[in-house]
CSV table of C-alpha atoms in Angstrom, one decimal:
chain,number,residue,atom,x,y,z
A,1175,GLU,CA,16.4,27.7,-43.5
A,1176,PRO,CA,15.3,25.3,-40.7
A,1177,ARG,CA,11.7,25.9,-41.6
A,1178,ARG,CA,12.4,25.1,-45.2
A,1179,GLN,CA,14.0,21.8,-44.2
A,1180,TRP,CA,11.1,21.0,-42.1
A,1181,PHE,CA,8.7,21.6,-45.1
A,1182,ARG,CA,10.9,19.5,-47.3
A,1183,LYS,CA,10.8,16.7,-44.8
A,1184,LEU,CA,7.0,17.0,-44.5
A,1185,ALA,CA,6.6,17.1,-48.3
A,1186,ASP,CA,8.7,13.9,-48.7
A,1187,PHE,CA,5.8,11.4,-48.6
A,1188,ARG,CA,8.2,8.5,-49.1
A,1189,LEU,CA,9.1,8.8,-45.5
A,1190,PHE,CA,5.5,7.9,-44.6
A,1191,LEU,CA,4.8,5.2,-47.2
A,1192,PRO,CA,5.6,1.5,-46.6
A,1193,PRO,CA,8.6,0.1,-48.4
A,1194,ARG,CA,8.2,-1.4,-51.8
A,1195,HIS,CA,8.5,-5.0,-50.4
A,1196,PHE,CA,6.1,-4.3,-47.6
A,1197,GLU,CA,5.5,-7.4,-45.5
A,1198,GLY,CA,3.5,-5.9,-42.7
A,1199,ILE,CA,3.5,-3.4,-39.8
A,1200,SER,CA,6.7,-3.0,-38.0
A,1201,ALA,CA,7.9,-1.0,-34.9
A,1202,ALA,CA,10.1,1.1,-37.1
A,1203,PHE,CA,7.2,1.9,-39.5
A,1204,MET,CA,5.0,2.9,-36.6
A,1205,ASP,CA,7.8,4.9,-35.1
A,1206,ARG,CA,8.0,7.0,-38.3
A,1207,LEU,CA,4.3,7.6,-38.3
A,1208,GLY,CA,4.2,9.0,-34.8
A,1209,HIS,CA,4.9,12.5,-33.7
A,1210,GLN,CA,8.6,13.1,-33.3
A,1211,LEU,CA,9.7,14.6,-30.0
A,1212,GLU,CA,12.4,16.6,-31.7
A,1213,ASP,CA,9.6,18.6,-33.4
A,1214,MET,CA,7.2,18.7,-30.4
A,1215,LEU,CA,9.5,19.6,-27.6
A,1216,LEU,CA,10.1,23.4,-27.5
A,1217,SER,CA,11.8,23.6,-24.1
A,1218,CYS,CA,12.6,21.2,-21.3
A,1219,LYS,CA,13.9,21.9,-17.8
A,1220,TYR,CA,14.4,19.6,-14.8
A,1221,ARG,CA,15.2,21.2,-11.5
A,1222,GLY,CA,16.0,24.4,-13.4
A,1223,GLU,CA,18.6,22.6,-15.6
A,1224,LEU,CA,18.1,22.1,-19.4
A,1225,CYS,CA,17.0,18.7,-20.6
A,1226,GLY,CA,16.1,17.5,-24.1
A,1227,PRO,CA,14.9,14.6,-26.2
A,1228,HIS,CA,17.8,12.4,-25.1
A,1229,ASN,CA,16.2,12.3,-21.6
A,1230,PHE,CA,13.1,10.6,-23.1
A,1231,SER,CA,12.6,7.1,-24.4
A,1232,SER,CA,9.8,6.1,-26.8
A,1233,VAL,CA,7.2,3.6,-25.8
A,1234,PHE,CA,4.2,2.3,-27.7
A,1235,THR,CA,0.7,2.3,-26.0
A,1236,LYS,CA,-2.8,1.9,-27.4
A,1237,TYR,CA,-2.6,5.5,-28.4
A,1238,GLY,CA,0.5,4.9,-30.5
A,1239,LYS,CA,3.9,6.3,-30.0
A,1240,CYS,CA,4.4,8.0,-26.6
A,1241,TYR,CA,7.5,9.3,-24.7
A,1242,MET,CA,8.6,8.4,-21.2
A,1243,PHE,CA,10.8,10.7,-19.1
A,1244,ASN,CA,13.3,9.2,-16.5
A,1245,SER,CA,12.6,5.6,-17.5
A,1246,GLY,CA,16.0,4.3,-16.5
A,1247,GLU,CA,16.2,2.2,-19.6
A,1248,ASP,CA,19.4,1.6,-21.5
A,1249,GLY,CA,21.5,2.1,-18.4
A,1250,LYS,CA,20.5,5.7,-18.0
A,1251,PRO,CA,20.8,6.9,-14.3
A,1252,LEU,CA,17.6,7.9,-12.6
A,1253,LEU,CA,17.1,11.6,-12.0
A,1254,THR,CA,16.2,12.7,-8.5
A,1255,THR,CA,15.1,15.8,-6.7
A,1256,VAL,CA,16.1,17.2,-3.3
A,1257,LYS,CA,13.2,19.6,-2.8
A,1258,GLY,CA,9.5,19.8,-3.4
A,1259,GLY,CA,7.5,22.5,-5.0
A,1260,THR,CA,7.2,24.0,-8.4
A,1261,GLY,CA,10.5,24.6,-10.2
A,1262,ASN,CA,12.0,21.5,-8.6
A,1263,GLY,CA,10.5,19.0,-11.1
A,1264,LEU,CA,10.0,18.6,-14.8
A,1265,GLU,CA,8.8,21.6,-16.9
A,1266,ILE,CA,8.3,21.1,-20.6
A,1267,MET,CA,6.7,23.2,-23.4
A,1268,LEU,CA,5.1,21.1,-26.2
A,1269,ASP,CA,3.7,21.8,-29.6
A,1270,ILE,CA,0.9,19.3,-30.1
A,1271,GLN,CA,0.9,19.8,-33.9
A,1272,GLN,CA,-2.8,19.8,-34.5
A,1273,ASP,CA,-2.2,20.4,-38.2
A,1274,GLU,CA,-0.8,16.8,-38.4
A,1275,TYR,CA,-3.8,15.2,-36.8
A,1276,LEU,CA,-5.5,12.7,-39.1
A,1277,PRO,CA,-8.9,13.9,-40.4
A,1278,ILE,CA,-12.0,12.3,-39.1
A,1279,TRP,CA,-14.3,11.0,-41.8
A,1280,GLY,CA,-16.5,8.9,-39.6
A,1281,GLU,CA,-17.1,8.0,-36.0
A,1282,THR,CA,-15.9,4.7,-34.6
A,1283,GLU,CA,-15.2,3.4,-31.0
A,1284,GLU,CA,-11.6,4.6,-31.3
A,1285,THR,CA,-12.5,8.1,-32.6
A,1286,THR,CA,-11.3,10.9,-30.3
A,1287,PHE,CA,-12.4,14.5,-30.6
A,1288,GLU,CA,-10.1,16.2,-28.1
A,1289,ALA,CA,-6.8,18.0,-28.8
A,1290,GLY,CA,-3.9,17.8,-26.3
A,1291,VAL,CA,-1.7,15.2,-24.7
A,1292,LYS,CA,-2.3,12.5,-22.1
A,1293,VAL,CA,0.1,12.0,-19.2
A,1294,GLN,CA,0.5,9.2,-16.7
A,1295,ILE,CA,2.8,9.3,-13.6
A,1296,HIS,CA,4.0,5.8,-12.7
A,1297,SER,CA,7.0,4.0,-11.3
A,1298,GLN,CA,9.8,2.7,-13.6
A,1299,SER,CA,8.8,-1.0,-12.9
A,1300,GLU,CA,5.2,-0.5,-14.1
A,1301,PRO,CA,4.4,-0.2,-17.8
A,1302,PRO,CA,2.1,2.7,-18.9
A,1303,PHE,CA,-1.6,2.1,-19.3
A,1304,ILE,CA,-2.3,5.6,-20.4
A,1305,GLN,CA,-5.6,4.9,-22.1
A,1306,GLU,CA,-7.2,4.3,-18.7
A,1307,LEU,CA,-4.9,5.9,-16.1
A,1308,GLY,CA,-3.7,9.0,-17.9
A,1309,PHE,CA,-5.0,12.6,-17.4
A,1310,GLY,CA,-5.4,15.2,-20.2
A,1311,VAL,CA,-3.4,18.4,-20.7
A,1312,ALA,CA,-5.0,21.0,-22.9
A,1313,PRO,CA,-3.2,23.4,-25.3
A,1314,GLY,CA,-3.3,27.1,-24.5
A,1315,PHE,CA,-2.8,26.4,-20.8
A,1316,GLN,CA,0.1,25.9,-18.3
A,1317,THR,CA,-0.9,22.9,-16.2
A,1318,PHE,CA,0.7,22.4,-12.7
A,1319,VAL,CA,0.7,18.8,-11.4
A,1320,ALA,CA,1.5,18.4,-7.7
A,1321,THR,CA,2.1,14.8,-6.9
A,1322,GLN,CA,2.7,12.7,-3.8
A,1323,GLU,CA,4.0,9.2,-3.5
A,1324,GLN,CA,1.6,6.7,-1.9
A,1325,ARG,CA,2.7,3.3,-0.7
A,1326,LEU,CA,-0.1,0.8,-0.2
A,1327,THR,CA,0.2,-2.6,1.6
A,1328,TYR,CA,-2.6,-5.1,1.3
A,1329,LEU,CA,-3.1,-8.4,3.1
A,1330,PRO,CA,-3.0,-11.8,1.3
A,1331,PRO,CA,-5.8,-14.4,1.7
A,1332,PRO,CA,-7.6,-15.3,3.9
A,1333,TRP,CA,-7.7,-11.7,5.2
A,1334,GLY,CA,-7.5,-9.9,1.8
A,1335,GLU,CA,-7.4,-10.5,-1.9
A,1336,CYS,CA,-3.9,-9.4,-2.8
A,1337,ARG,CA,-1.3,-11.6,-4.6
A,1338,SER,CA,1.4,-12.4,-2.1
A,1339,SER,CA,3.6,-14.5,-4.4
A,1340,GLU,CA,5.0,-13.1,-7.6
A,1341,MET,CA,3.0,-14.4,-10.6
A,1342,GLY,CA,5.2,-15.3,-13.5
A,1343,LEU,CA,4.2,-13.0,-16.4
A,1344,ASP,CA,5.3,-13.9,-19.9
A,1345,PHE,CA,6.5,-10.4,-20.9
A,1346,PHE,CA,7.2,-8.4,-17.7
A,1347,PRO,CA,9.7,-9.2,-14.9
A,1348,VAL,CA,7.8,-7.4,-12.2
A,1349,TYR,CA,4.1,-8.1,-11.4
A,1350,SER,CA,1.7,-5.2,-11.4
A,1351,ILE,CA,-2.0,-4.8,-12.4
A,1352,THR,CA,-1.2,-3.0,-15.6
A,1353,ALA,CA,1.6,-5.5,-16.5
A,1354,CYS,CA,-0.9,-8.3,-15.9
A,1355,ARG,CA,-3.6,-6.8,-18.0
A,1356,ILE,CA,-1.2,-6.1,-21.0
A,1357,ASP,CA,0.2,-9.6,-20.6
A,1358,CYS,CA,-3.2,-11.1,-20.6
A,1359,GLU,CA,-4.5,-9.1,-23.5
A,1360,THR,CA,-1.4,-9.9,-25.6
A,1361,ARG,CA,-1.9,-13.7,-25.0
A,1362,TYR,CA,-5.6,-13.4,-25.9
A,1363,ILE,CA,-5.0,-11.5,-29.1
A,1364,VAL,CA,-2.2,-13.8,-30.2
A,1365,GLU,CA,-4.3,-16.9,-29.5
A,1366,ASN,CA,-7.3,-15.6,-31.4
A,1367,CYS,CA,-5.8,-13.5,-34.2
A,1368,ASN,CA,-2.3,-14.9,-34.6
A,1369,CYS,CA,-0.8,-11.4,-34.3
A,1370,ARG,CA,-0.3,-8.7,-31.8
A,1371,MET,CA,-1.1,-5.0,-31.7
A,1372,VAL,CA,1.7,-2.5,-31.8
A,1373,HIS,CA,1.7,-1.7,-28.1
A,1374,MET,CA,1.8,-5.4,-27.1
A,1375,PRO,CA,5.1,-7.1,-26.2
A,1376,GLY,CA,6.4,-10.3,-27.5
A,1377,ASP,CA,7.8,-11.7,-30.8
A,1378,ALA,CA,4.5,-12.4,-32.7
A,1379,PRO,CA,4.0,-10.5,-35.9
A,1380,PHE,CA,2.2,-7.2,-35.8
A,1381,CYS,CA,-1.4,-7.2,-37.0
A,1382,THR,CA,-2.0,-5.8,-40.4
A,1383,PRO,CA,-4.6,-3.0,-40.7
A,1384,GLU,CA,-7.1,-5.7,-41.9
A,1385,GLN,CA,-6.3,-7.9,-38.9
A,1386,HIS,CA,-6.5,-4.9,-36.6
A,1387,LYS,CA,-9.9,-3.9,-37.8
A,1388,GLU,CA,-11.5,-7.3,-38.3
A,1389,CYS,CA,-10.0,-9.3,-35.5
A,1390,ALA,CA,-7.9,-7.5,-32.9
A,1391,GLU,CA,-10.3,-4.7,-32.0
A,1392,PRO,CA,-13.4,-6.9,-31.8
A,1393,ALA,CA,-11.5,-9.5,-29.8
A,1394,LEU,CA,-10.4,-6.8,-27.2
A,1395,GLY,CA,-14.0,-5.6,-27.0
A,1396,LEU,CA,-15.2,-9.2,-26.4
A,1397,LEU,CA,-12.5,-9.7,-23.8
A,1398,ALA,CA,-13.7,-6.6,-21.9
A,1399,GLU,CA,-17.4,-7.3,-22.1
A,1400,LYS,CA,-18.0,-11.0,-22.1
A,1401,ASP,CA,-14.9,-12.8,-21.2
A,1402,SER,CA,-13.9,-10.8,-18.2
A,1403,ASN,CA,-12.9,-13.9,-16.2
A,1404,TYR,CA,-10.0,-14.5,-18.6
A,1405,CYS,CA,-8.0,-11.6,-17.2
A,1406,LEU,CA,-8.2,-11.7,-13.4
A,1407,CYS,CA,-5.4,-9.5,-12.2
A,1408,ARG,CA,-5.3,-9.2,-8.5
A,1409,THR,CA,-3.8,-6.3,-6.7
A,1410,PRO,CA,-0.2,-6.9,-5.6
A,1411,CYS,CA,0.4,-6.8,-1.8
A,1412,ASN,CA,2.8,-3.9,-2.2
A,1413,LEU,CA,1.8,-1.1,-4.5
A,1414,THR,CA,3.2,2.4,-5.3
A,1415,ARG,CA,1.0,5.0,-6.8
A,1416,TYR,CA,1.1,8.8,-7.2
A,1417,ASN,CA,-1.7,11.1,-6.2
A,1418,LYS,CA,-2.2,14.2,-8.3
A,1419,GLU,CA,-3.6,17.7,-7.8
A,1420,LEU,CA,-4.0,19.7,-11.0
A,1421,SER,CA,-4.3,23.4,-11.6
A,1422,MET,CA,-3.9,25.5,-14.7
A,1423,VAL,CA,-3.6,29.0,-16.1
A,1424,LYS,CA,-4.1,30.4,-19.5
A,1425,ILE,CA,-1.2,31.0,-21.9
A,1426,PRO,CA,-0.1,33.1,-23.5
A,1427,SER,CA,-0.7,36.2,-21.6
A,1428,LYS,CA,-1.2,39.5,-23.4
A,1429,THR,CA,2.3,40.6,-22.4
A,1430,SER,CA,4.0,37.4,-23.5
A,1431,ALA,CA,2.1,36.8,-26.8
A,1432,LYS,CA,4.3,39.0,-28.9
A,1433,TYR,CA,7.5,37.5,-27.5
A,1434,LEU,CA,6.4,33.9,-28.1
A,1435,GLU,CA,5.3,34.8,-31.6
A,1436,LYS,CA,8.7,36.1,-32.3
A,1437,LYS,CA,10.5,33.3,-30.5
A,1438,PHE,CA,8.7,30.4,-32.2
A,1439,ASN,CA,7.7,32.2,-35.4
A,1440,LYS,CA,4.1,31.3,-34.8
A,1441,SER,CA,0.9,33.3,-34.6
A,1442,GLU,CA,-0.9,34.0,-31.4
A,1443,LYS,CA,-3.7,31.8,-32.6
A,1444,TYR,CA,-1.4,28.9,-33.3
A,1445,ILE,CA,0.2,29.2,-29.9
A,1446,SER,CA,-3.2,29.2,-28.1
A,1447,GLU,CA,-4.3,26.2,-30.1
A,1448,ASN,CA,-1.1,24.1,-30.1
A,1449,ILE,CA,1.3,25.0,-27.4
A,1450,LEU,CA,1.1,23.9,-23.8
A,1451,VAL,CA,3.3,24.0,-20.7
A,1452,LEU,CA,3.4,21.1,-18.3
A,1453,ASP,CA,5.0,21.4,-14.8
A,1454,ILE,CA,5.2,18.2,-12.7
A,1455,PHE,CA,6.7,18.3,-9.2
A,1456,PHE,CA,6.5,16.7,-5.9
A,1457,GLU,CA,4.3,18.5,-3.4
A,1458,ALA,CA,6.7,17.4,-0.6
A,1459,LEU,CA,9.5,15.0,-0.3
A,1460,ASN,CA,7.6,12.5,1.8
A,1461,TYR,CA,5.2,9.6,1.1
A,1462,GLU,CA,2.0,8.4,2.5
A,1463,THR,CA,1.6,4.9,3.8
A,1464,ILE,CA,-1.7,3.0,3.7
A,1465,GLU,CA,-1.6,-0.4,5.3
A,1466,GLN,CA,-4.4,-2.9,5.5
A,1467,LYS,CA,-4.7,-4.5,9.0
A,1468,LYS,CA,-6.3,-7.7,10.1
A,1469,ALA,CA,-9.7,-7.0,11.7
A,1470,TYR,CA,-9.4,-9.7,14.4
A,1471,GLU,CA,-6.4,-12.0,14.7
A,1472,VAL,CA,-6.3,-15.3,16.5
A,1473,ALA,CA,-3.8,-14.0,19.0
A,1474,ALA,CA,-6.2,-11.1,19.8
A,1475,LEU,CA,-9.1,-13.5,20.1
A,1476,LEU,CA,-7.1,-15.8,22.5
A,1477,GLY,CA,-5.9,-12.8,24.4
A,1478,ASP,CA,-9.5,-11.5,24.9
A,1479,ILE,CA,-10.7,-14.9,25.9
A,1480,GLY,CA,-7.8,-15.2,28.4
A,1481,GLY,CA,-8.5,-11.8,29.7
A,1482,GLN,CA,-12.2,-12.5,30.3
A,1483,MET,CA,-11.5,-15.9,31.8
A,1484,GLY,CA,-8.8,-14.3,34.1
A,1485,LEU,CA,-11.3,-11.6,35.2
A,1486,PHE,CA,-14.1,-14.0,36.0
A,1487,ILE,CA,-12.0,-17.0,37.3
A,1488,GLY,CA,-9.9,-14.6,39.3
A,1489,ALA,CA,-13.1,-13.2,41.0
A,1490,SER,CA,-14.3,-16.8,41.7
A,1491,ILE,CA,-11.0,-17.8,43.2
A,1492,LEU,CA,-11.1,-14.7,45.5
A,1493,THR,CA,-14.6,-15.6,46.6
A,1494,ILE,CA,-13.5,-19.2,47.3
A,1495,LEU,CA,-10.4,-18.0,49.2
A,1496,GLU,CA,-12.6,-15.7,51.3
A,1497,LEU,CA,-14.9,-18.6,52.1
A,1498,PHE,CA,-11.9,-20.7,53.1
A,1499,ASP,CA,-10.6,-17.8,55.2
A,1500,TYR,CA,-14.0,-17.6,57.0
A,1501,ILE,CA,-14.1,-21.4,57.6
A,1502,TYR,CA,-10.5,-21.2,58.9
A,1503,GLU,CA,-11.3,-18.3,61.3
A,1504,LEU,CA,-14.4,-20.2,62.5
A,1505,ILE,CA,-12.5,-23.4,63.1
A,1506,LYS,CA,-9.7,-21.5,64.8
A,1507,GLU,CA,-12.2,-19.8,67.1
A,1508,LYS,CA,-13.8,-23.1,68.1
A,1509,LEU,CA,-10.4,-24.7,68.7
A,1510,LEU,CA,-9.3,-21.8,70.8
A,1511,ASP,CA,-12.5,-22.1,72.9
A,1512,LEU,CA,-11.9,-25.9,73.4
A,1513,LEU,CA,-8.3,-25.4,74.3
A,1514,GLY,CA,-9.3,-22.7,76.7
A,1515,LYS,CA,-11.7,-25.0,78.5
A,1516,GLU,CA,-9.1,-27.8,78.7
A,1517,GLU,CA,-6.6,-25.4,80.2
A,1518,ASP,CA,-9.0,-24.4,82.8
A,1519,GLU,CA,-9.6,-28.0,83.8
A,1520,GLY,CA,-5.9,-28.7,83.7
A,1521,SER,CA,-5.3,-25.9,86.2
A,1522,HIS,CA,-7.8,-27.4,88.7
A,1523,ASP,CA,-6.2,-30.8,88.5
A,1524,GLU,CA,-2.8,-29.3,89.3
A,1525,ASN,CA,-4.1,-27.7,92.5
A,1526,VAL,CA,-5.3,-31.1,93.8
A,1527,SER,CA,-2.1,-32.8,93.1
A,1528,THR,CA,-0.3,-30.1,95.1
A,1529,CYS,CA,-2.3,-31.1,98.1
A,1530,ASP,CA,-1.2,-34.7,97.5
A,1531,THR,CA,2.3,-33.7,98.3
A,1532,MET,CA,1.3,-32.7,101.7
A,1533,PRO,CA,1.9,-36.3,103.2
A,1534,ASN,CA,5.5,-35.7,102.8
A,1535,HIS,CA,5.2,-32.5,104.6
A,1536,SER,CA,3.0,-34.3,107.2
A,1537,GLU,CA,5.7,-36.9,107.7
A,1538,THR,CA,8.1,-34.1,108.4
A,1539,ILE,CA,5.7,-32.6,110.8
A,1540,SER,CA,5.1,-36.0,112.4
A,1541,HIS,CA,8.8,-36.2,113.1
A,1542,THR,CA,9.0,-32.8,114.7
A,1543,VAL,CA,5.6,-32.5,116.4
A,1544,ASN,CA,4.4,-35.0,119.0
A,1545,VAL,CA,0.7,-35.5,118.3
A,1546,PRO,CA,-1.4,-38.6,118.7
A,1547,LEU,CA,-1.4,-40.8,115.7
A,1548,GLN,CA,-5.1,-40.9,115.3
A,1549,THR,CA,-5.3,-37.1,115.4
A,1550,ALA,CA,-2.5,-36.8,112.9
A,1551,LEU,CA,-4.2,-39.1,110.5
A,1552,GLY,CA,-7.5,-37.3,110.8
A,1553,THR,CA,-5.7,-34.1,110.2
A,1554,LEU,CA,-4.2,-35.6,107.1
A,1555,GLU,CA,-7.5,-36.9,105.9
A,1556,GLU,CA,-9.0,-33.4,106.3
A,1557,ILE,CA,-6.2,-31.9,104.4
A,1558,ALA,CA,-6.5,-34.5,101.7
A,1559,CYS,CA,-10.2,-33.8,101.4
């Protein structure tokens, strides 16, 4: 019965035709044209617990309608994990529905020949830019994606080229390279075509298929090739990105093919051509920091100059002090020699003056000894000499 309902829904072409009073492309119209997650999502587990379409939110990119897991939109709480490794992240099984792909009648710049899905891992504050930053996941395989958070810090001018101040974007609250590019492309298309593509934000009317083919796509090509200076999006000074390591195994195995055929009521050929399993998990619950440093700061320059000056000036001062010390020692030695000579002369003068005191002694003697005066004077003269 569910299969019959699905065929009835698929056979009702009115669901895919524009309304009778069609005024142009709308988000609701594009939403109905895209693959519906309810039909694509065969199983979903996060940290071993069941999840479903309600954990995803739709978003439009250049590829059309996409789905974003753990977006945090509409007040939904962000899901976290407490362990790294497989089984502790998101594991989904998808049916890519190749039978609903549009046939290719000719080759254009937008023609794609691959089958599968494209996936991008990004932060909640950064809009998806899956056409350039996404990686492919092929049907018939289980793809394991081990990711690790990486935080990058760049320097503003004049040391680097990052944008230190938040640039006011018209359509996004947080600056990022992808937000800047989408913002710039939107303004360029609106200015030149008076409409916007379905993945572009804003309130301008969506481009009709004629406007899309004749104006919007050529304008984007011109913007990318010739008018590259119009969109100059510098790297923010703080950036978060996620490194990825991919590995894959073939599904289904010979032992599981019959079980999956019975479970999904699909043939083994259909399963190998349309069903894939995607397992995304953190390699470890840590992050890598890459920080840009100044090659030579002014403080380091002054410190090096001061160190060199201190080295050489310090050596010169030591030499001068040693010279002063030598002169001091030399003068000291001379002065000591001079003082030594003066002390010797002073000692000789003191001996003579001692003899001068003898007259007092002679007077005493002259009182006690009776000698002739002439003889006493002569004796005194001899003593004086």
